[in-house]
Amino acid sequence: MKTVLLTGGTGYIGSHTAVELINAGYKVVIVDNLTNSSIDSIEGIHKITGVRPDFVKADCSVCCEMESLFKKYNGFHSIIHFAALKAVGESVEKPLEYYHNNLSSLINLLQLMKKGGGGDLVFSSSCTVYGQPDSLPVTEKSPYKPATSPYGNTKKIAEDILRETINVNSSIKGIALRYFNPIGAHSSAEIGELPLGKPDNLIPFITQTAVGIREKLQIFGNDYDSADGTAIRDYFHVVDLAKAHVLALKRLEENRNKAGFEVFNVGTGKGVTVLEIVKAFEKVSGLKLNYEIVGRRAGDIEKVWADTTLANTELGWKTQSTLEEALLTAWNWEKKLREVKSEK
Ligand code: UD1
């Protein structure tokens, strides 16, 4: 059985990927420092798959902690690196924390891989590397625009670090998946997005408003160039994203990644406005959402959606769930969380 290390594996995307990897027959080891996730995800993964992944609490940006982890498992067949700080606004306030955490964790992993700790790496990148593109949809060849935040810059620099390292180390192969906007939760409602404190992202803010934790959703700007004036993103189901990671690992294993380092957009190829999301949520939940329009959020771009041709043809990946299905799972997850909390 191939052992895969998931850094940040108790987090939102990591936990859903752990489920898909276990279902695909991999042994999963999770390392996480639990600063922005809960150990409860391990129980959720166990409930869904019947398998409890190994869990090690450690910080990927601390070199000696990673050394002990790699020593304990005698290296890994492959690594999926999710662990990162990810709040765009916070990154503007705390650039050093973001550069230090997000880049030193990747460097630590690559150094250990160079010493024989593993050969295949899948990296969590983001559509943020494109900034505001000149033309849409964006392809992997679209030119980079200046990053709008230190967070965005860490993703761009991380891709450069990977490309340059892999260029001169033939034992390492890598794929960066550039995520657009993953949403939703596992259909079992055993795992999902669990923001600590006030959510930054749209969907948890919507579900928390609908469940009564937040008074109203603030929609950031209605003066963008879109049909209803609100910003456009490419939202897709997190379980579909999780499956893209399994396909990326398979591609690395089958040696179809001849370039050494490759990047793939993962999204639906369809742009949706914030107001369209609100309406779709109201439809699936049967509720009216309290919201107001406020000014634009600093650092936001106007619109972005993916050209997913490369992922479709090379990875054999395509989204399977609709926007409504994804929103329904997010809503079911939120309701279940509140039931569990009120029982405690
Ligand atoms: C951003 C990054 C993405 C990163 C993610 C992590 C870009 C283009 N994308 O996603 O790479 O992985 O953060 O957090 O930089 N909105 C509201 N009200 C809210 C929250 C959001 O109107 O309370 C709007 C935003 O203005 C935006 C849309 O909803 O237009 C989506 O926002 P969000 O869920 O935060 O994701 P991004 O900003 O697209």
mmCIF file of C-alpha atoms and ligand atoms in Angstrom:
data_model
loop_
_atom_site.group_PDB
_atom_site.id
_atom_site.type_symbol
_atom_site.label_atom_id
_atom_site.label_comp_id
_atom_site.label_asym_id
_atom_site.label_seq_id
_atom_site.Cartn_x
_atom_site.Cartn_y
_atom_site.Cartn_z
ATOM 1 C CA MET A 1 0.000 0.000 0.000
ATOM 2 C CA LYS A 2 1.395 3.405 -0.974
ATOM 3 C CA THR A 3 1.728 5.876 1.889
ATOM 4 C CA VAL A 4 0.760 9.460 1.186
ATOM 5 C CA LEU A 5 1.582 12.303 3.546
ATOM 6 C CA LEU A 6 -1.097 14.996 3.679
ATOM 7 C CA THR A 7 0.192 18.169 5.239
ATOM 8 C CA GLY A 8 -2.735 20.228 6.525
ATOM 9 C CA GLY A 9 -4.803 17.079 6.221
ATOM 10 C CA THR A 10 -7.282 17.930 8.982
ATOM 11 C CA GLY A 11 -8.267 21.090 7.080
ATOM 12 C CA TYR A 12 -11.123 21.632 4.679
ATOM 13 C CA ILE A 13 -9.643 20.390 1.402
ATOM 14 C CA GLY A 14 -7.178 18.020 3.085
ATOM 15 C CA SER A 15 -9.851 16.067 4.952
ATOM 16 C CA HIS A 16 -11.965 15.569 1.820
ATOM 17 C CA THR A 17 -8.870 14.450 -0.070
ATOM 18 C CA ALA A 18 -8.001 11.975 2.709
ATOM 19 C CA VAL A 19 -11.393 10.312 2.164
ATOM 20 C CA GLU A 20 -10.886 9.995 -1.605
ATOM 21 C CA LEU A 21 -7.345 8.653 -1.162
ATOM 22 C CA ILE A 22 -8.447 6.038 1.347
ATOM 23 C CA ASN A 23 -11.287 5.041 -0.998
ATOM 24 C CA ALA A 24 -8.691 4.715 -3.775
ATOM 25 C CA GLY A 25 -6.585 2.327 -1.648
ATOM 26 C CA TYR A 26 -3.837 4.585 -0.271
ATOM 27 C CA LYS A 27 -2.527 4.665 3.292
ATOM 28 C CA VAL A 28 -2.905 8.221 4.559
ATOM 29 C CA VAL A 29 -0.709 9.962 7.136
ATOM 30 C CA ILE A 30 -1.881 13.408 8.209
ATOM 31 C CA VAL A 31 0.358 16.076 9.680
ATOM 32 C CA ASP A 32 -1.245 19.283 10.921
ATOM 33 C CA ASN A 33 -0.504 21.870 13.594
ATOM 34 C CA LEU A 34 -4.266 22.339 14.171
ATOM 35 C CA THR A 35 -4.004 26.150 14.136
ATOM 36 C CA ASN A 36 -6.886 26.434 11.695
ATOM 37 C CA SER A 37 -8.545 23.033 11.802
ATOM 38 C CA SER A 38 -9.921 20.504 14.247
ATOM 39 C CA ILE A 39 -8.817 17.022 15.217
ATOM 40 C CA ASP A 40 -12.515 16.080 14.829
ATOM 41 C CA SER A 41 -11.897 15.720 11.081
ATOM 42 C CA ILE A 42 -9.990 12.514 11.804
ATOM 43 C CA GLU A 43 -13.136 11.054 13.369
ATOM 44 C CA GLY A 44 -15.166 12.293 10.384
ATOM 45 C CA ILE A 45 -12.787 10.592 7.939
ATOM 46 C CA HIS A 46 -12.990 7.423 10.036
ATOM 47 C CA LYS A 47 -16.799 7.473 10.039
ATOM 48 C CA ILE A 48 -16.958 7.879 6.255
ATOM 49 C CA THR A 49 -14.265 5.386 5.245
ATOM 50 C CA GLY A 50 -14.018 2.995 8.189
ATOM 51 C CA VAL A 51 -10.290 3.806 8.281
ATOM 52 C CA ARG A 52 -8.579 6.092 10.776
ATOM 53 C CA PRO A 53 -5.633 7.831 9.130
ATOM 54 C CA ASP A 54 -2.444 8.207 11.165
ATOM 55 C CA PHE A 55 -2.245 11.671 12.671
ATOM 56 C CA VAL A 56 0.871 13.545 13.763
ATOM 57 C CA LYS A 57 0.604 16.992 15.325
ATOM 58 C CA ALA A 58 3.535 18.984 14.002
ATOM 59 C CA ASP A 59 4.359 22.211 12.218
ATOM 60 C CA CYS A 60 5.622 21.884 8.651
ATOM 61 C CA SER A 61 7.516 25.155 8.895
ATOM 62 C CA VAL A 62 9.648 23.730 11.724
ATOM 63 C CA CYS A 63 12.409 21.777 10.091
ATOM 64 C CA CYS A 64 13.210 19.378 12.977
ATOM 65 C CA GLU A 65 9.569 18.422 13.400
ATOM 66 C CA MET A 66 9.420 17.440 9.726
ATOM 67 C CA GLU A 67 12.713 15.555 9.994
ATOM 68 C CA SER A 68 11.332 13.412 12.829
ATOM 69 C CA LEU A 69 8.139 12.762 10.891
ATOM 70 C CA PHE A 70 10.005 11.617 7.772
ATOM 71 C CA LYS A 71 12.281 9.489 9.942
ATOM 72 C CA LYS A 72 9.332 7.863 11.714
ATOM 73 C CA TYR A 73 7.781 6.750 8.399
ATOM 74 C CA ASN A 74 11.058 6.203 6.574
ATOM 75 C CA GLY A 75 9.887 8.728 3.966
ATOM 76 C CA PHE A 76 6.675 8.674 1.941
ATOM 77 C CA HIS A 77 5.652 7.433 -1.452
ATOM 78 C CA SER A 78 4.133 10.838 -2.167
ATOM 79 C CA ILE A 79 3.172 14.069 -0.490
ATOM 80 C CA ILE A 80 0.212 16.388 -0.920
ATOM 81 C CA HIS A 81 1.038 19.754 0.553
ATOM 82 C CA PHE A 82 -2.052 21.631 1.746
ATOM 83 C CA ALA A 83 -0.692 23.183 4.940
ATOM 84 C CA ALA A 84 -0.730 26.966 4.580
ATOM 85 C CA LEU A 85 -2.176 30.161 5.958
ATOM 86 C CA LYS A 86 -4.900 31.273 3.558
ATOM 87 C CA ALA A 87 -6.726 34.438 4.582
ATOM 88 C CA VAL A 88 -6.114 37.087 1.956
ATOM 89 C CA GLY A 89 -6.939 40.062 4.228
ATOM 90 C CA GLU A 90 -4.919 38.739 7.182
ATOM 91 C CA SER A 91 -1.918 38.234 4.906
ATOM 92 C CA VAL A 92 -1.841 41.975 4.232
ATOM 93 C CA GLU A 93 -1.671 42.592 8.011
ATOM 94 C CA LYS A 94 0.873 39.838 8.684
ATOM 95 C CA PRO A 95 3.060 39.424 5.572
ATOM 96 C CA LEU A 96 6.039 37.947 7.430
ATOM 97 C CA GLU A 97 3.941 35.232 9.050
ATOM 98 C CA TYR A 98 2.552 34.312 5.634
ATOM 99 C CA TYR A 99 5.895 34.269 3.814
ATOM 100 C CA HIS A 100 7.556 32.386 6.640
ATOM 101 C CA ASN A 101 4.866 29.779 7.169
ATOM 102 C CA ASN A 102 3.859 29.119 3.576
ATOM 103 C CA LEU A 103 7.329 29.122 2.052
ATOM 104 C CA SER A 104 9.445 27.493 4.751
ATOM 105 C CA SER A 105 7.027 24.567 4.987
ATOM 106 C CA LEU A 106 7.443 23.893 1.266
ATOM 107 C CA ILE A 107 11.221 24.291 1.447
ATOM 108 C CA ASN A 108 11.418 21.862 4.384
ATOM 109 C CA LEU A 109 9.436 19.263 2.461
ATOM 110 C CA LEU A 110 11.521 19.654 -0.696
ATOM 111 C CA GLN A 111 14.740 19.346 1.269
ATOM 112 C CA LEU A 112 13.533 16.101 2.814
ATOM 113 C CA MET A 113 12.340 14.829 -0.558
ATOM 114 C CA LYS A 114 15.776 15.595 -2.010
ATOM 115 C CA LYS A 115 17.281 13.362 0.665
ATOM 116 C CA GLY A 116 15.077 10.484 -0.517
ATOM 117 C CA GLY A 117 11.993 11.200 1.596
ATOM 118 C CA GLY A 118 9.600 10.979 -1.356
ATOM 119 C CA GLY A 119 9.425 11.539 -5.081
ATOM 120 C CA ASP A 120 5.964 12.833 -5.970
ATOM 121 C CA LEU A 121 4.471 16.086 -4.743
ATOM 122 C CA VAL A 122 1.053 17.603 -5.365
ATOM 123 C CA PHE A 123 0.869 21.235 -4.327
ATOM 124 C CA SER A 124 -2.201 23.325 -3.388
ATOM 125 C CA SER A 125 -1.952 26.362 -5.572
ATOM 126 C CA SER A 126 -4.626 28.874 -6.389
ATOM 127 C CA CYS A 127 -6.188 30.939 -9.143
ATOM 128 C CA THR A 128 -4.873 33.854 -7.119
ATOM 129 C CA VAL A 129 -1.596 33.468 -9.074
ATOM 130 C CA TYR A 130 -3.323 35.009 -12.112
ATOM 131 C CA GLY A 131 -4.324 38.233 -10.332
ATOM 132 C CA GLN A 132 -6.998 39.965 -12.454
ATOM 133 C CA PRO A 133 -6.490 38.399 -15.900
ATOM 134 C CA ASP A 134 -6.842 40.455 -19.088
ATOM 135 C CA SER A 135 -9.003 37.859 -20.758
ATOM 136 C CA LEU A 136 -11.252 35.066 -19.528
ATOM 137 C CA PRO A 137 -11.389 32.167 -19.046
ATOM 138 C CA VAL A 138 -7.805 31.887 -17.804
ATOM 139 C CA THR A 139 -5.627 29.092 -19.114
ATOM 140 C CA GLU A 140 -2.462 27.809 -17.464
ATOM 141 C CA LYS A 141 -0.542 29.869 -20.017
ATOM 142 C CA SER A 142 -2.265 33.160 -19.168
ATOM 143 C CA PRO A 143 0.324 35.661 -17.975
ATOM 144 C CA TYR A 144 0.612 36.317 -14.256
ATOM 145 C CA LYS A 145 -0.628 39.666 -13.054
ATOM 146 C CA PRO A 146 0.725 41.258 -9.885
ATOM 147 C CA ALA A 147 -0.549 39.389 -6.831
ATOM 148 C CA THR A 148 -3.100 41.392 -4.849
ATOM 149 C CA SER A 149 -1.894 40.085 -1.467
ATOM 150 C CA PRO A 150 1.090 38.471 0.289
ATOM 151 C CA TYR A 151 -1.000 35.273 0.390
ATOM 152 C CA GLY A 152 -1.278 35.330 -3.406
ATOM 153 C CA ASN A 153 2.426 36.032 -3.674
ATOM 154 C CA THR A 154 3.273 33.010 -1.500
ATOM 155 C CA LYS A 155 1.422 30.756 -3.959
ATOM 156 C CA LYS A 156 3.225 32.283 -6.922
ATOM 157 C CA ILE A 157 6.652 32.075 -5.270
ATOM 158 C CA ALA A 158 5.930 28.513 -4.119
ATOM 159 C CA GLU A 159 5.266 27.479 -7.716
ATOM 160 C CA ASP A 160 8.586 29.096 -8.734
ATOM 161 C CA ILE A 161 10.406 27.259 -5.943
ATOM 162 C CA LEU A 162 8.879 23.982 -7.092
ATOM 163 C CA ARG A 163 9.653 24.530 -10.779
ATOM 164 C CA GLU A 164 13.254 25.554 -10.153
ATOM 165 C CA THR A 165 13.902 22.743 -7.652
ATOM 166 C CA ILE A 166 12.390 20.077 -9.869
ATOM 167 C CA ASN A 167 14.379 21.372 -12.870
ATOM 168 C CA VAL A 168 17.590 20.340 -11.172
ATOM 169 C CA ASN A 169 16.401 17.328 -9.132
ATOM 170 C CA SER A 170 15.182 14.562 -11.392
ATOM 171 C CA SER A 171 14.117 12.403 -8.426
ATOM 172 C CA ILE A 172 11.290 14.852 -7.643
ATOM 173 C CA LYS A 173 8.170 15.331 -9.754
ATOM 174 C CA GLY A 174 5.393 17.756 -8.985
ATOM 175 C CA ILE A 175 1.961 18.956 -9.954
ATOM 176 C CA ALA A 176 0.432 22.215 -8.758
ATOM 177 C CA LEU A 177 -3.349 22.342 -8.813
ATOM 178 C CA ARG A 178 -4.610 25.896 -9.157
ATOM 179 C CA TYR A 179 -7.871 25.827 -7.271
ATOM 180 C CA PHE A 180 -10.651 28.192 -8.175
ATOM 181 C CA ASN A 181 -13.360 28.397 -5.453
ATOM 182 C CA PRO A 182 -14.058 25.046 -3.757
ATOM 183 C CA ILE A 183 -17.294 24.946 -1.754
ATOM 184 C CA GLY A 184 -19.605 22.423 -0.126
ATOM 185 C CA ALA A 185 -18.980 19.474 2.147
ATOM 186 C CA HIS A 186 -18.993 15.690 2.096
ATOM 187 C CA SER A 187 -22.512 14.350 1.441
ATOM 188 C CA SER A 188 -22.411 12.519 4.797
ATOM 189 C CA ALA A 189 -21.986 15.886 6.592
ATOM 190 C CA GLU A 190 -19.197 14.245 8.659
ATOM 191 C CA ILE A 191 -16.566 16.677 7.339
ATOM 192 C CA GLY A 192 -16.799 20.182 5.890
ATOM 193 C CA GLU A 193 -15.462 23.702 6.118
ATOM 194 C CA LEU A 194 -14.848 24.774 9.702
ATOM 195 C CA PRO A 195 -13.637 28.355 9.873
ATOM 196 C CA LEU A 196 -12.423 29.458 13.291
ATOM 197 C CA GLY A 197 -14.135 32.722 14.251
ATOM 198 C CA LYS A 198 -15.702 34.967 11.626
ATOM 199 C CA PRO A 199 -15.481 33.356 8.182
ATOM 200 C CA ASP A 200 -13.594 35.142 5.413
ATOM 201 C CA ASN A 201 -15.058 33.057 2.624
ATOM 202 C CA LEU A 202 -18.468 33.517 1.086
ATOM 203 C CA ILE A 203 -20.167 30.149 1.576
ATOM 204 C CA PRO A 204 -19.495 29.648 5.305
ATOM 205 C CA PHE A 205 -20.595 33.248 5.841
ATOM 206 C CA ILE A 206 -23.850 32.499 4.021
ATOM 207 C CA THR A 207 -24.550 29.271 5.913
ATOM 208 C CA GLN A 208 -23.701 30.874 9.277
ATOM 209 C CA THR A 209 -26.082 33.743 8.462
ATOM 210 C CA ALA A 210 -28.815 31.318 7.447
ATOM 211 C CA VAL A 211 -28.404 29.346 10.676
ATOM 212 C CA GLY A 212 -28.575 32.548 12.735
ATOM 213 C CA ILE A 213 -24.988 32.934 13.949
ATOM 214 C CA ARG A 214 -24.416 36.044 11.808
ATOM 215 C CA GLU A 215 -26.950 38.805 11.454
ATOM 216 C CA LYS A 216 -26.460 39.401 7.747
ATOM 217 C CA LEU A 217 -24.174 38.722 4.837
ATOM 218 C CA GLN A 218 -22.323 41.719 3.524
ATOM 219 C CA ILE A 219 -21.884 41.588 -0.237
ATOM 220 C CA PHE A 220 -18.661 43.313 -1.111
ATOM 221 C CA GLY A 221 -19.437 45.623 -4.039
ATOM 222 C CA ASN A 222 -22.165 45.785 -6.694
ATOM 223 C CA ASP A 223 -20.339 48.104 -9.065
ATOM 224 C CA TYR A 224 -18.297 45.423 -10.831
ATOM 225 C CA ASP A 225 -18.570 44.725 -14.540
ATOM 226 C CA SER A 226 -21.046 41.805 -14.307
ATOM 227 C CA ALA A 227 -24.755 41.257 -15.033
ATOM 228 C CA ASP A 228 -25.815 42.228 -11.495
ATOM 229 C CA GLY A 229 -22.718 44.221 -10.515
ATOM 230 C CA THR A 230 -21.340 41.663 -8.032
ATOM 231 C CA ALA A 231 -17.988 39.895 -8.441
ATOM 232 C CA ILE A 232 -17.615 36.670 -10.392
ATOM 233 C CA ARG A 233 -15.855 33.461 -9.306
ATOM 234 C CA ASP A 234 -15.739 29.835 -10.406
ATOM 235 C CA TYR A 235 -17.304 27.790 -7.568
ATOM 236 C CA PHE A 236 -17.134 23.991 -7.517
ATOM 237 C CA HIS A 237 -17.624 21.061 -5.158
ATOM 238 C CA VAL A 238 -14.789 20.275 -2.744
ATOM 239 C CA VAL A 239 -15.272 16.520 -3.309
ATOM 240 C CA ASP A 240 -14.593 17.062 -7.013
ATOM 241 C CA LEU A 241 -11.452 18.936 -6.009
ATOM 242 C CA ALA A 242 -10.429 16.077 -3.711
ATOM 243 C CA LYS A 243 -10.724 13.668 -6.646
ATOM 244 C CA ALA A 244 -8.445 15.882 -8.741
ATOM 245 C CA HIS A 245 -5.682 15.185 -6.193
ATOM 246 C CA VAL A 246 -6.062 11.429 -6.600
ATOM 247 C CA LEU A 247 -5.829 11.819 -10.387
ATOM 248 C CA ALA A 248 -2.760 14.046 -10.039
ATOM 249 C CA LEU A 249 -1.028 11.389 -7.903
ATOM 250 C CA LYS A 250 -1.895 8.720 -10.459
ATOM 251 C CA ARG A 251 -0.450 10.850 -13.240
ATOM 252 C CA LEU A 252 2.801 11.198 -11.302
ATOM 253 C CA GLU A 253 2.900 7.468 -10.582
ATOM 254 C CA GLU A 254 2.244 6.518 -14.181
ATOM 255 C CA ASN A 255 5.069 8.817 -15.250
ATOM 256 C CA ARG A 256 2.840 10.763 -17.565
ATOM 257 C CA ASN A 257 4.203 13.985 -16.112
ATOM 258 C CA LYS A 258 7.142 14.163 -18.496
ATOM 259 C CA ALA A 259 7.724 17.846 -17.823
ATOM 260 C CA GLY A 260 8.702 17.201 -14.190
ATOM 261 C CA PHE A 261 6.537 20.058 -12.999
ATOM 262 C CA GLU A 262 3.052 20.764 -14.300
ATOM 263 C CA VAL A 263 0.171 23.035 -13.366
ATOM 264 C CA PHE A 264 -3.556 22.492 -13.837
ATOM 265 C CA ASN A 265 -6.559 24.744 -13.345
ATOM 266 C CA VAL A 266 -9.309 23.099 -11.329
ATOM 267 C CA GLY A 267 -12.730 24.721 -11.554
ATOM 268 C CA THR A 268 -15.903 24.383 -13.607
ATOM 269 C CA GLY A 269 -15.143 26.851 -16.376
ATOM 270 C CA LYS A 270 -18.224 28.858 -15.434
ATOM 271 C CA GLY A 271 -18.321 32.211 -13.666
ATOM 272 C CA VAL A 272 -21.064 32.938 -11.125
ATOM 273 C CA THR A 273 -21.792 36.223 -9.326
ATOM 274 C CA VAL A 274 -22.170 36.643 -5.571
ATOM 275 C CA LEU A 275 -25.874 37.454 -5.985
ATOM 276 C CA GLU A 276 -26.386 34.349 -8.100
ATOM 277 C CA ILE A 277 -24.835 32.324 -5.275
ATOM 278 C CA VAL A 278 -27.202 33.941 -2.775
ATOM 279 C CA LYS A 279 -30.215 33.121 -4.982
ATOM 280 C CA ALA A 280 -29.061 29.534 -5.536
ATOM 281 C CA PHE A 281 -28.581 29.127 -1.780
ATOM 282 C CA GLU A 282 -32.063 30.500 -1.080
ATOM 283 C CA LYS A 283 -33.470 27.986 -3.547
ATOM 284 C CA VAL A 284 -31.767 24.929 -2.065
ATOM 285 C CA SER A 285 -32.362 25.923 1.571
ATOM 286 C CA GLY A 286 -35.870 27.331 1.125
ATOM 287 C CA LEU A 287 -34.806 30.320 3.240
ATOM 288 C CA LYS A 288 -34.537 34.042 2.606
ATOM 289 C CA LEU A 289 -31.034 35.273 3.305
ATOM 290 C CA ASN A 290 -30.520 38.569 5.080
ATOM 291 C CA TYR A 291 -27.908 40.560 3.174
ATOM 292 C CA GLU A 292 -26.777 44.075 2.374
ATOM 293 C CA ILE A 293 -24.542 45.534 -0.283
ATOM 294 C CA VAL A 294 -21.439 47.259 1.065
ATOM 295 C CA GLY A 295 -18.241 48.591 -0.505
ATOM 296 C CA ARG A 296 -15.687 46.439 -2.300
ATOM 297 C CA ARG A 297 -13.291 44.336 -0.188
ATOM 298 C CA ALA A 298 -9.643 45.366 -0.405
ATOM 299 C CA GLY A 299 -7.593 42.950 -2.481
ATOM 300 C CA ASP A 300 -10.604 41.433 -4.287
ATOM 301 C CA ILE A 301 -10.475 40.970 -8.013
ATOM 302 C CA GLU A 302 -13.477 41.588 -10.244
ATOM 303 C CA LYS A 303 -13.859 38.282 -12.039
ATOM 304 C CA VAL A 304 -12.096 35.038 -12.710
ATOM 305 C CA TRP A 305 -13.064 31.650 -14.041
ATOM 306 C CA ALA A 306 -11.065 28.747 -15.388
ATOM 307 C CA ASP A 307 -10.337 27.186 -18.705
ATOM 308 C CA THR A 308 -10.221 23.568 -17.547
ATOM 309 C CA THR A 309 -9.334 21.939 -20.863
ATOM 310 C CA LEU A 310 -5.946 20.759 -19.624
ATOM 311 C CA ALA A 311 -7.323 19.091 -16.491
ATOM 312 C CA ASN A 312 -10.124 17.537 -18.562
ATOM 313 C CA THR A 313 -7.835 16.078 -21.207
ATOM 314 C CA GLU A 314 -4.609 15.345 -19.297
ATOM 315 C CA LEU A 315 -5.880 14.425 -15.825
ATOM 316 C CA GLY A 316 -9.195 13.023 -17.057
ATOM 317 C CA TRP A 317 -10.875 15.239 -14.460
ATOM 318 C CA LYS A 318 -14.211 16.978 -14.680
ATOM 319 C CA THR A 319 -16.561 18.362 -12.056
ATOM 320 C CA GLN A 320 -19.418 15.993 -11.323
ATOM 321 C CA SER A 321 -21.581 17.987 -8.912
ATOM 322 C CA THR A 322 -23.692 21.016 -9.711
ATOM 323 C CA LEU A 323 -23.542 24.315 -7.871
ATOM 324 C CA GLU A 324 -26.875 23.533 -6.190
ATOM 325 C CA GLU A 325 -25.644 20.137 -4.988
ATOM 326 C CA ALA A 326 -22.511 21.738 -3.566
ATOM 327 C CA LEU A 327 -24.536 24.429 -1.774
ATOM 328 C CA LEU A 328 -26.913 21.849 -0.352
ATOM 329 C CA THR A 329 -24.036 19.852 1.159
ATOM 330 C CA ALA A 330 -22.613 23.063 2.670
ATOM 331 C CA TRP A 331 -26.014 23.795 4.199
ATOM 332 C CA ASN A 332 -26.464 20.251 5.546
ATOM 333 C CA TRP A 333 -23.005 20.423 7.108
ATOM 334 C CA GLU A 334 -23.752 23.754 8.799
ATOM 335 C CA LYS A 335 -27.044 22.462 10.210
ATOM 336 C CA LYS A 336 -25.372 19.324 11.533
ATOM 337 C CA LEU A 337 -22.614 21.367 13.190
ATOM 338 C CA ARG A 338 -25.181 23.423 15.071
ATOM 339 C CA GLU A 339 -27.093 20.298 16.178
ATOM 340 C CA VAL A 340 -23.886 18.793 17.537
ATOM 341 C CA LYS A 341 -22.969 22.062 19.303
ATOM 342 C CA SER A 342 -26.411 22.438 20.873
ATOM 343 C CA GLU A 343 -26.297 18.842 22.127
ATOM 344 C CA LYS A 344 -22.941 19.476 23.889
HETATM 345 C C1 UD1 B 1 -9.631 34.062 -2.221
HETATM 346 C C2 UD1 B 1 -8.519 33.740 -3.204
HETATM 347 C C3 UD1 B 1 -8.266 32.264 -3.238
HETATM 348 C C4 UD1 B 1 -8.004 31.746 -1.856
HETATM 349 C C5 UD1 B 1 -9.183 32.063 -0.972
HETATM 350 C C6 UD1 B 1 -8.820 31.591 0.422
HETATM 351 C C7 UD1 B 1 -8.398 35.225 -5.103
HETATM 352 C C8 UD1 B 1 -8.882 35.501 -6.495
HETATM 353 N N1 UD1 B 1 -8.907 34.142 -4.531
HETATM 354 O O1 UD1 B 1 -10.825 33.590 -2.759
HETATM 355 O O2 UD1 B 1 -7.133 32.018 -4.007
HETATM 356 O O3 UD1 B 1 -7.770 30.373 -1.885
HETATM 357 O O4 UD1 B 1 -9.393 33.459 -0.970
HETATM 358 O O5 UD1 B 1 -9.558 32.185 1.410
HETATM 359 O O6 UD1 B 1 -7.590 35.913 -4.529
HETATM 360 N N2 UD1 B 1 -17.752 37.836 -0.544
HETATM 361 C C9 UD1 B 1 -18.766 38.653 -0.078
HETATM 362 N N3 UD1 B 1 -19.039 38.639 1.260
HETATM 363 C C10 UD1 B 1 -18.376 37.855 2.155
HETATM 364 C C11 UD1 B 1 -17.329 37.009 1.662
HETATM 365 C C12 UD1 B 1 -17.039 37.028 0.309
HETATM 366 O O7 UD1 B 1 -19.402 39.392 -0.839
HETATM 367 O O8 UD1 B 1 -18.663 37.904 3.356
HETATM 368 C C13 UD1 B 1 -17.441 37.815 -1.969
HETATM 369 C C14 UD1 B 1 -16.023 38.227 -2.281
HETATM 370 O O9 UD1 B 1 -15.926 39.625 -2.429
HETATM 371 C C15 UD1 B 1 -15.774 37.455 -3.591
HETATM 372 C C16 UD1 B 1 -16.619 36.201 -3.436
HETATM 373 O O10 UD1 B 1 -17.576 36.494 -2.426
HETATM 374 O O11 UD1 B 1 -16.265 38.189 -4.685
HETATM 375 C C17 UD1 B 1 -15.800 34.983 -3.006
HETATM 376 O O12 UD1 B 1 -15.038 35.336 -1.872
HETATM 377 P P1 UD1 B 1 -14.204 34.251 -1.033
HETATM 378 O O13 UD1 B 1 -15.072 33.086 -0.708
HETATM 379 O O14 UD1 B 1 -13.564 34.975 0.105
HETATM 380 O O15 UD1 B 1 -13.133 33.720 -2.058
HETATM 381 P P2 UD1 B 1 -12.059 34.528 -2.961
HETATM 382 O O16 UD1 B 1 -11.819 35.871 -2.427
HETATM 383 O O17 UD1 B 1 -12.486 34.394 -4.369
#
